[in-house]
Tab-separated table of C-alpha atoms in Angstrom:
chain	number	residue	atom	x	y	z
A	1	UNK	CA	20.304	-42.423	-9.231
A	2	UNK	CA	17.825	-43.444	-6.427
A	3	UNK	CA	14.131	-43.783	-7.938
A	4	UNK	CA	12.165	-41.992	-5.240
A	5	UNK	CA	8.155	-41.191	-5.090
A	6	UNK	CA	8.125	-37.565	-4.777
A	7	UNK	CA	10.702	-34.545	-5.336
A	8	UNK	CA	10.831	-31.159	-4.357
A	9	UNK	CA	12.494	-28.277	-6.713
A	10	UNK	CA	13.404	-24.788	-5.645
A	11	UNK	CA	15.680	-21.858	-6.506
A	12	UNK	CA	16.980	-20.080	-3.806
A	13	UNK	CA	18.893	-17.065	-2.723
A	14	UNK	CA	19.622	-15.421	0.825
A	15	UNK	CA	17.413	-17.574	2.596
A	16	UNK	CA	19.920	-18.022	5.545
A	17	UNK	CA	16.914	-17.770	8.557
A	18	UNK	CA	14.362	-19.863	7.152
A	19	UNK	CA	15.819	-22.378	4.995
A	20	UNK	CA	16.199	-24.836	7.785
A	21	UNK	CA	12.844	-25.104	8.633
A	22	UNK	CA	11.289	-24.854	5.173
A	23	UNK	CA	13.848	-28.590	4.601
A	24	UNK	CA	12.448	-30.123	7.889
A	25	UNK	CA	8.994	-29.358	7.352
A	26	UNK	CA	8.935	-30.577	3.423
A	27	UNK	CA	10.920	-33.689	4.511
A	28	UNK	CA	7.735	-34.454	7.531
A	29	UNK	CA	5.282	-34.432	4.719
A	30	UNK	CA	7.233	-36.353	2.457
A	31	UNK	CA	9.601	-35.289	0.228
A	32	UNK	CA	12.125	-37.525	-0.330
A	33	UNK	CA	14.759	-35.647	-2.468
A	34	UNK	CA	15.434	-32.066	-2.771
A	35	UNK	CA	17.207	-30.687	-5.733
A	36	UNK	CA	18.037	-26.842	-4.517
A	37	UNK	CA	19.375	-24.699	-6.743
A	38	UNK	CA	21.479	-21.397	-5.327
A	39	UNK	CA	21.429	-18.368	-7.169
A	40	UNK	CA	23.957	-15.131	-6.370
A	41	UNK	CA	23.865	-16.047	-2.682
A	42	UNK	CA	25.796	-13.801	-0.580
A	43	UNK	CA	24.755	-15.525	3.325
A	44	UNK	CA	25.058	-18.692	4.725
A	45	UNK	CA	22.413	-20.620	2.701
A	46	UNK	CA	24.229	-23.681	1.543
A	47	UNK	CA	25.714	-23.975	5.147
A	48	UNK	CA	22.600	-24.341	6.950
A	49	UNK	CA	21.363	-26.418	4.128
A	50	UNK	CA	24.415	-28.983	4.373
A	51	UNK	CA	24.251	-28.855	8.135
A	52	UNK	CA	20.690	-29.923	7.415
A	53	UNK	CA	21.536	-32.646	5.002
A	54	UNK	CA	24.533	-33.972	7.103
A	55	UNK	CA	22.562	-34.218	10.211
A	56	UNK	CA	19.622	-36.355	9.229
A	57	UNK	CA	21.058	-37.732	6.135
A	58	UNK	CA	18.496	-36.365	3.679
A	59	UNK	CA	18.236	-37.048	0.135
A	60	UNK	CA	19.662	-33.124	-0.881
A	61	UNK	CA	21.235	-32.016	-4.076
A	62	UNK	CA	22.842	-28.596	-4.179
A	63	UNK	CA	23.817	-26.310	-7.307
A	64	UNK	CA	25.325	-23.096	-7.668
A	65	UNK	CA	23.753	-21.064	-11.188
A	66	UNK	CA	25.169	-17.335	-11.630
A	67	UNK	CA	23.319	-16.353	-14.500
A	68	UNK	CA	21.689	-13.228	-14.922
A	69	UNK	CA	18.776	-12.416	-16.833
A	70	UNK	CA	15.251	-14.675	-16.788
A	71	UNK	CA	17.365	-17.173	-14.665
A	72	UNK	CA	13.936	-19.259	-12.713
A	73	UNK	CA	12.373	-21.177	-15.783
A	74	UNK	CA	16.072	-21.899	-16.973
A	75	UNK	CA	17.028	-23.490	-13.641
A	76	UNK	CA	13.831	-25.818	-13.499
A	77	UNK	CA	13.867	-26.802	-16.652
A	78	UNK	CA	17.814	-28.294	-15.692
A	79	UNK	CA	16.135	-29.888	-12.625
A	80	UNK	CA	13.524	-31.332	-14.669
A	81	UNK	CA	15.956	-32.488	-17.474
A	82	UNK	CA	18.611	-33.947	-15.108
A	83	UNK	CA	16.453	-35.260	-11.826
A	84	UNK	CA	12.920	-35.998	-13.673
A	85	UNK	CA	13.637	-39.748	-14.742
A	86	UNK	CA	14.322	-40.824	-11.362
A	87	UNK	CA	11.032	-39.636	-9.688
A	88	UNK	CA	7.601	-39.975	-10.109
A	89	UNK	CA	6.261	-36.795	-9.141
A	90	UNK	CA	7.568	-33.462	-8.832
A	91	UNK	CA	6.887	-30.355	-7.195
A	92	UNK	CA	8.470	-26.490	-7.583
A	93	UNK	CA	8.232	-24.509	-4.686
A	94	UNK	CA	9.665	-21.118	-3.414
A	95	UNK	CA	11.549	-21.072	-0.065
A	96	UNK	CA	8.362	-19.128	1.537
A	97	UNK	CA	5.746	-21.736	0.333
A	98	UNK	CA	4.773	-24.489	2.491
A	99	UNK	CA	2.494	-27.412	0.808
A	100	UNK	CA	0.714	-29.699	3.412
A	101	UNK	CA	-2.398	-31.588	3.303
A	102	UNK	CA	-5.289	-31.346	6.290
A	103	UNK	CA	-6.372	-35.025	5.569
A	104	UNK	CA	-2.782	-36.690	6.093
A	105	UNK	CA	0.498	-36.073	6.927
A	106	UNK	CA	2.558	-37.654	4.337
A	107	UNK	CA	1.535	-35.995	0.666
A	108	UNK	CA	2.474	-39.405	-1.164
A	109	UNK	CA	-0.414	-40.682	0.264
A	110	UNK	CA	-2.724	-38.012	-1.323
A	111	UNK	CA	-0.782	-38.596	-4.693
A	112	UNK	CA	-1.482	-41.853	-4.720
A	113	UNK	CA	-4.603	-41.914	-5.709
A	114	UNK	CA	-3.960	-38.891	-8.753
A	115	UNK	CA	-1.409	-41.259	-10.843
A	116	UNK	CA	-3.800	-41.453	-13.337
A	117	UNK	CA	-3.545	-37.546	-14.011
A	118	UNK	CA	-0.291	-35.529	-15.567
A	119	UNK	CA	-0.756	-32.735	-12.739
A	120	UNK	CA	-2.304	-31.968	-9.739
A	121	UNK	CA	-2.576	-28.281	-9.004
A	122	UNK	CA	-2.843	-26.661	-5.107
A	123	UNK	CA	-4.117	-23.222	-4.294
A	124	UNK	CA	-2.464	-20.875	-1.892
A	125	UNK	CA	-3.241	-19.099	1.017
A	126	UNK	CA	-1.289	-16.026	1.575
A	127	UNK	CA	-0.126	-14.510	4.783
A	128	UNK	CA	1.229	-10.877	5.585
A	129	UNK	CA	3.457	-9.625	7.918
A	130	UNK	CA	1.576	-10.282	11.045
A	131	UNK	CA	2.573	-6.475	11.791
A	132	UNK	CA	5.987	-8.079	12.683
A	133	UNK	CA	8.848	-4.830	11.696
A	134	UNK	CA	11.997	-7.105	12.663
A	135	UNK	CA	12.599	-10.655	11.512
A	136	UNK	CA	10.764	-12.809	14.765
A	137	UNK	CA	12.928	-15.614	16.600
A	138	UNK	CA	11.667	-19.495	16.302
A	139	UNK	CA	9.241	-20.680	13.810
A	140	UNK	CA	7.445	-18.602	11.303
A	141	UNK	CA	4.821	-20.769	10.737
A	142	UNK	CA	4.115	-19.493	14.300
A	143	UNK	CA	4.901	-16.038	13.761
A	144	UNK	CA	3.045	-15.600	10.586
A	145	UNK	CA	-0.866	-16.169	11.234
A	146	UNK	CA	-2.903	-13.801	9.571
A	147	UNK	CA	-3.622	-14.473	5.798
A	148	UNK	CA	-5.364	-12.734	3.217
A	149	UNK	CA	-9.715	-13.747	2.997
A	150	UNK	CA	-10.258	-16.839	0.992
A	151	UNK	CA	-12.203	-14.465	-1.810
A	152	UNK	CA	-8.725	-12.417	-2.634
A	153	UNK	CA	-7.448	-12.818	-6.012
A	154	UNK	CA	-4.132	-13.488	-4.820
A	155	UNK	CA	-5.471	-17.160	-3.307
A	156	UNK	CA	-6.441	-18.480	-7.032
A	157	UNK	CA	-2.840	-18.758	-6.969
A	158	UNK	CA	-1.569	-22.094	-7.681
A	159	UNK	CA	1.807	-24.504	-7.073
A	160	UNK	CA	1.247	-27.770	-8.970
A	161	UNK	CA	2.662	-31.369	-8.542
A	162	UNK	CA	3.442	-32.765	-12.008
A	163	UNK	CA	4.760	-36.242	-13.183
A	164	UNK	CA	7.431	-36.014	-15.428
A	165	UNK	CA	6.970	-38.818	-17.564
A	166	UNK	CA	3.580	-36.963	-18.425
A	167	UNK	CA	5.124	-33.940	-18.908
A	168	UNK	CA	4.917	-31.609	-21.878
A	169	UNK	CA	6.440	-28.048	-21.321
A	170	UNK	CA	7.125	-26.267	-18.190
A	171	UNK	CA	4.834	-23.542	-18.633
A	172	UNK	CA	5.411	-21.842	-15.692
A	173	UNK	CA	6.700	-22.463	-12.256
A	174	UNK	CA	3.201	-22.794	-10.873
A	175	UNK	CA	1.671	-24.981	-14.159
A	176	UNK	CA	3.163	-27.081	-16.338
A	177	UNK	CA	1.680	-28.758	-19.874
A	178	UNK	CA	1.078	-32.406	-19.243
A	179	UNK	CA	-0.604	-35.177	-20.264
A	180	UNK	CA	-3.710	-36.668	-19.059
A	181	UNK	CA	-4.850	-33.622	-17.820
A	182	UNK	CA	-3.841	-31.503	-14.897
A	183	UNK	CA	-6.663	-31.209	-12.065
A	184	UNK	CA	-6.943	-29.498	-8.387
A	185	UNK	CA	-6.998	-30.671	-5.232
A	186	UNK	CA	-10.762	-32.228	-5.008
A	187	UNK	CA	-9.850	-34.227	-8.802
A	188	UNK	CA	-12.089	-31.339	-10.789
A	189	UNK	CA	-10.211	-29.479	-13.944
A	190	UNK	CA	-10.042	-25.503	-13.090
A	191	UNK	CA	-9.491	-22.897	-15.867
A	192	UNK	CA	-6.605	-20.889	-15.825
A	193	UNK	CA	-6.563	-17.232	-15.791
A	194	UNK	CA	-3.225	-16.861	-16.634
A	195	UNK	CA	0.161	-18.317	-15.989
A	196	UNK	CA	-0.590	-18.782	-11.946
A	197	UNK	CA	-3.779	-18.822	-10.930
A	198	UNK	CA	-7.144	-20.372	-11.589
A	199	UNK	CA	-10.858	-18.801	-12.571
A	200	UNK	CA	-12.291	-20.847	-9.697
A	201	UNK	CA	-12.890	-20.074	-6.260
A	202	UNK	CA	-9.991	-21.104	-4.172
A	203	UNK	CA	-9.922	-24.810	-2.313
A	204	UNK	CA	-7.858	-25.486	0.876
A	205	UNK	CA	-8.454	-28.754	1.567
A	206	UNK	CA	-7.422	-31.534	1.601
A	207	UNK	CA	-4.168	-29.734	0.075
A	208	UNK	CA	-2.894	-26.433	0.620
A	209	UNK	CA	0.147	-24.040	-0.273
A	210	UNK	CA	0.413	-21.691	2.801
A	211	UNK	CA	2.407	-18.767	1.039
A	212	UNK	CA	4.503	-16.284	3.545
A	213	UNK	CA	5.103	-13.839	0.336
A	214	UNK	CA	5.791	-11.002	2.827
A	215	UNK	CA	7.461	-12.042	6.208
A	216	UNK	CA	8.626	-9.267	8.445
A	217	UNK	CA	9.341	-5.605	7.537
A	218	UNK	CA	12.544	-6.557	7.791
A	219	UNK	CA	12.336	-9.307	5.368
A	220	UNK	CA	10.456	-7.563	2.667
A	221	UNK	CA	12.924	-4.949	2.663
A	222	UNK	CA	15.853	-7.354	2.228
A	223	UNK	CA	13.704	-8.586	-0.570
A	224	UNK	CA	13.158	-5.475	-1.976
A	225	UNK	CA	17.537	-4.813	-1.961
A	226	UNK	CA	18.081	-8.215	-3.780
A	227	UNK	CA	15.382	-8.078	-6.868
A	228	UNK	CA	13.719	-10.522	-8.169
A	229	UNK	CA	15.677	-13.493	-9.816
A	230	UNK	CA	14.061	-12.540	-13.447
A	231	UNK	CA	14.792	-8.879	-13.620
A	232	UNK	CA	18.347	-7.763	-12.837
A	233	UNK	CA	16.780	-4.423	-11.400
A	234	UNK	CA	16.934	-4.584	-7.812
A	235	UNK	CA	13.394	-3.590	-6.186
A	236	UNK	CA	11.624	-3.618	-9.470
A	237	UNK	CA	8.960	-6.455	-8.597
A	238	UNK	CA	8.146	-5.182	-5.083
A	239	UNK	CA	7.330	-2.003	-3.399
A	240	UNK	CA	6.405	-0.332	-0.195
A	241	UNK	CA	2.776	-0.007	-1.456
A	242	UNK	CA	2.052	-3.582	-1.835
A	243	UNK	CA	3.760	-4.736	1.518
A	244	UNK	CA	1.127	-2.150	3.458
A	245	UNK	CA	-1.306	-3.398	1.311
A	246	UNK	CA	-1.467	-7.382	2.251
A	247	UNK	CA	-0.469	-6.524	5.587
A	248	UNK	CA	-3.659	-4.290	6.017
A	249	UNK	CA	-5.522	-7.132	4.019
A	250	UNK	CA	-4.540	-10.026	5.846
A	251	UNK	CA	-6.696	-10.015	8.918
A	252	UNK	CA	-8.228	-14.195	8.452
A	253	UNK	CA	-5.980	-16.193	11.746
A	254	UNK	CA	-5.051	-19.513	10.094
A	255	UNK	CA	-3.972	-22.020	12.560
A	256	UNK	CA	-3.983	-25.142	10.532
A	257	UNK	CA	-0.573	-25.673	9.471
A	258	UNK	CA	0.569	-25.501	13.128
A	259	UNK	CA	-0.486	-29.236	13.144
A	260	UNK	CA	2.619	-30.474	11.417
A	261	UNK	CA	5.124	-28.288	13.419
A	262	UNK	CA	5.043	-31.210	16.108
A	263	UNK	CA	6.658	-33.899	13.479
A	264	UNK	CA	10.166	-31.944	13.177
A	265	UNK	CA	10.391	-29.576	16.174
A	266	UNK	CA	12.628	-32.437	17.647
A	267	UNK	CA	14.839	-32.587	14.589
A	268	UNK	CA	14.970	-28.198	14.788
A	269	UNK	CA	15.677	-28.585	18.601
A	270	UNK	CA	18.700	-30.394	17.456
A	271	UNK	CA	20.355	-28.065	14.866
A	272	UNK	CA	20.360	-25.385	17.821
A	273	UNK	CA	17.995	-21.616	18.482
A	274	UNK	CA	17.656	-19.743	15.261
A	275	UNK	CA	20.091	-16.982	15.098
A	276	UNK	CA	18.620	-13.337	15.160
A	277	UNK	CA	19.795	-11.159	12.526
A	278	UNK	CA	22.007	-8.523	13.675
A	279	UNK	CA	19.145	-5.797	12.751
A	280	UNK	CA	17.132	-7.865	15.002
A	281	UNK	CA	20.017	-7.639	18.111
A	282	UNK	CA	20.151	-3.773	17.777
A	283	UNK	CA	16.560	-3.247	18.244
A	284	UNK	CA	16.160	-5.648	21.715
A	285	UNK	CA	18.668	-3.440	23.069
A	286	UNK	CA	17.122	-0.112	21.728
């Protein structure tokens, strides 16, 4: 296989609306392979992700898992196994998490100068709804704008780059066990608190993981009807209560991710308009 600089990992399911954009953007900052795994999808996921891959020729590798159970760690461990040796760093992202840097536009140039550490670990910022009750047309890096303040717990969060020649033991999805030490964004060490976030105050910059964990009413409550991928008990990880809660929370505008938009808006102009969701059709004509 190809030996390529930097790859992205993800697990996905019903992720029909966004999935094109999430690609396009990853691919303008540098990714150079995706290895997507699909789990109990029941939309057109892998369609728009092919149409993706055919179109521009990207570097995309697709698998179908069906297991139940605590299915997340057990997929990236087989991207990690089977992909690792032909990349030097990796990263594991969910399909509403999009990592950028304010300093440059390609992220290999950032890792660069971090070889010389096993890990490099990004904080989040974490957007709400944006009072949005339908899914919203076009871009929802656009639509989405209001985040939760920098002192919330829920922005010690962290997604972390990881070199798997270094690597240990996939600890979690957002930290892994590696050698020569795992640092943040500004080359420091952090503590952890747990399994995903830090003791530290949150840093944005230079790197940043802009997390849409709620998207639209809509959205959440299509989240809510397929469950999390670890617990077979549909709407057990999410509620009512904690949607209200970030949205009321989330009142900090964040406009700086808008500045990569421009460097694949051509390549979404050429896949065609989103396409509404049919929920979204019935209440325009309400």
């Amino acid at each position: 296989m190809k030996q390529v600089y930097l790859t992205l990992g993800a697990l996905l399911r019903d992720q029909e609306h966004y999935i094109r954009e999430w690609l396009l953007f990853h691919h303008a900052v540098g990714v150079e392979r995706f290895v997507l795994v699909l789990h109990r999808c029941t939309d057109r996921t892998e369609e728009k992700i092919l149409q993706v891959r055919d179109r521009f020729g990207l570097d995309i590798v697709v698998h179908d898992l069906t297991d139940e159970g605590k299915v997340q760690m057990g997929a990236y461990r087989r991207i990690v196994q089977r992909y690792g040796g032909s990349t030097r760093w990796t990263i594991l992202l969910d399909s509403d998490e999009f990592l950028y840097s304010d300093a440059v536009y390609d992220l290999k140039e950032h890792l660069v100068g971090f070889e010389r550490f096993g890990g490099l670990s990004v904080h989040q910022k974490v957007f709400g709804s944006d009072d949005h009750i339908v899914r919203p047309w076009g871009s929802q890096l656009d639509a989405y704008k209001k985040r939760l303040p920098r002192d919330h717990f829920l922005c010690k969060g962290v997604k972390s780059f990881f070199q798997p020649a270094k690597l240990i033991d996939l600890l979690s999805p957002h930290v892994q066990l590696v050698r020569d030490e795992n640092v943040r964004a500004d080359g420091f060490p952090y503590t952890l608190v747990d399994f995903w976030r830090s003791e530290e105050e949150p840093i944005h910059s230079p790197l940043c993981v802009n997390h849409y964990y709620t998207r639209s009413m809509q959205d959440w409550g299509e989240r809510c009807r397929r469950g999390s991928c670890n617990d077979a008990k549909t709407g057990s990880a999410y509620s009512v209560e904690e949607f209200l809660s970030l949205n009321d929370a989330a009142t900090d505008f964040d406009y700086d991710i808008l500045r990569i938009t421009g460097l694949y808006e051509p390549m979404m102009a050429a896949l065609g308009n989103p396409e509404p969701s049919l929920f979204s059709e019935r209440i325009a004509g309400a």
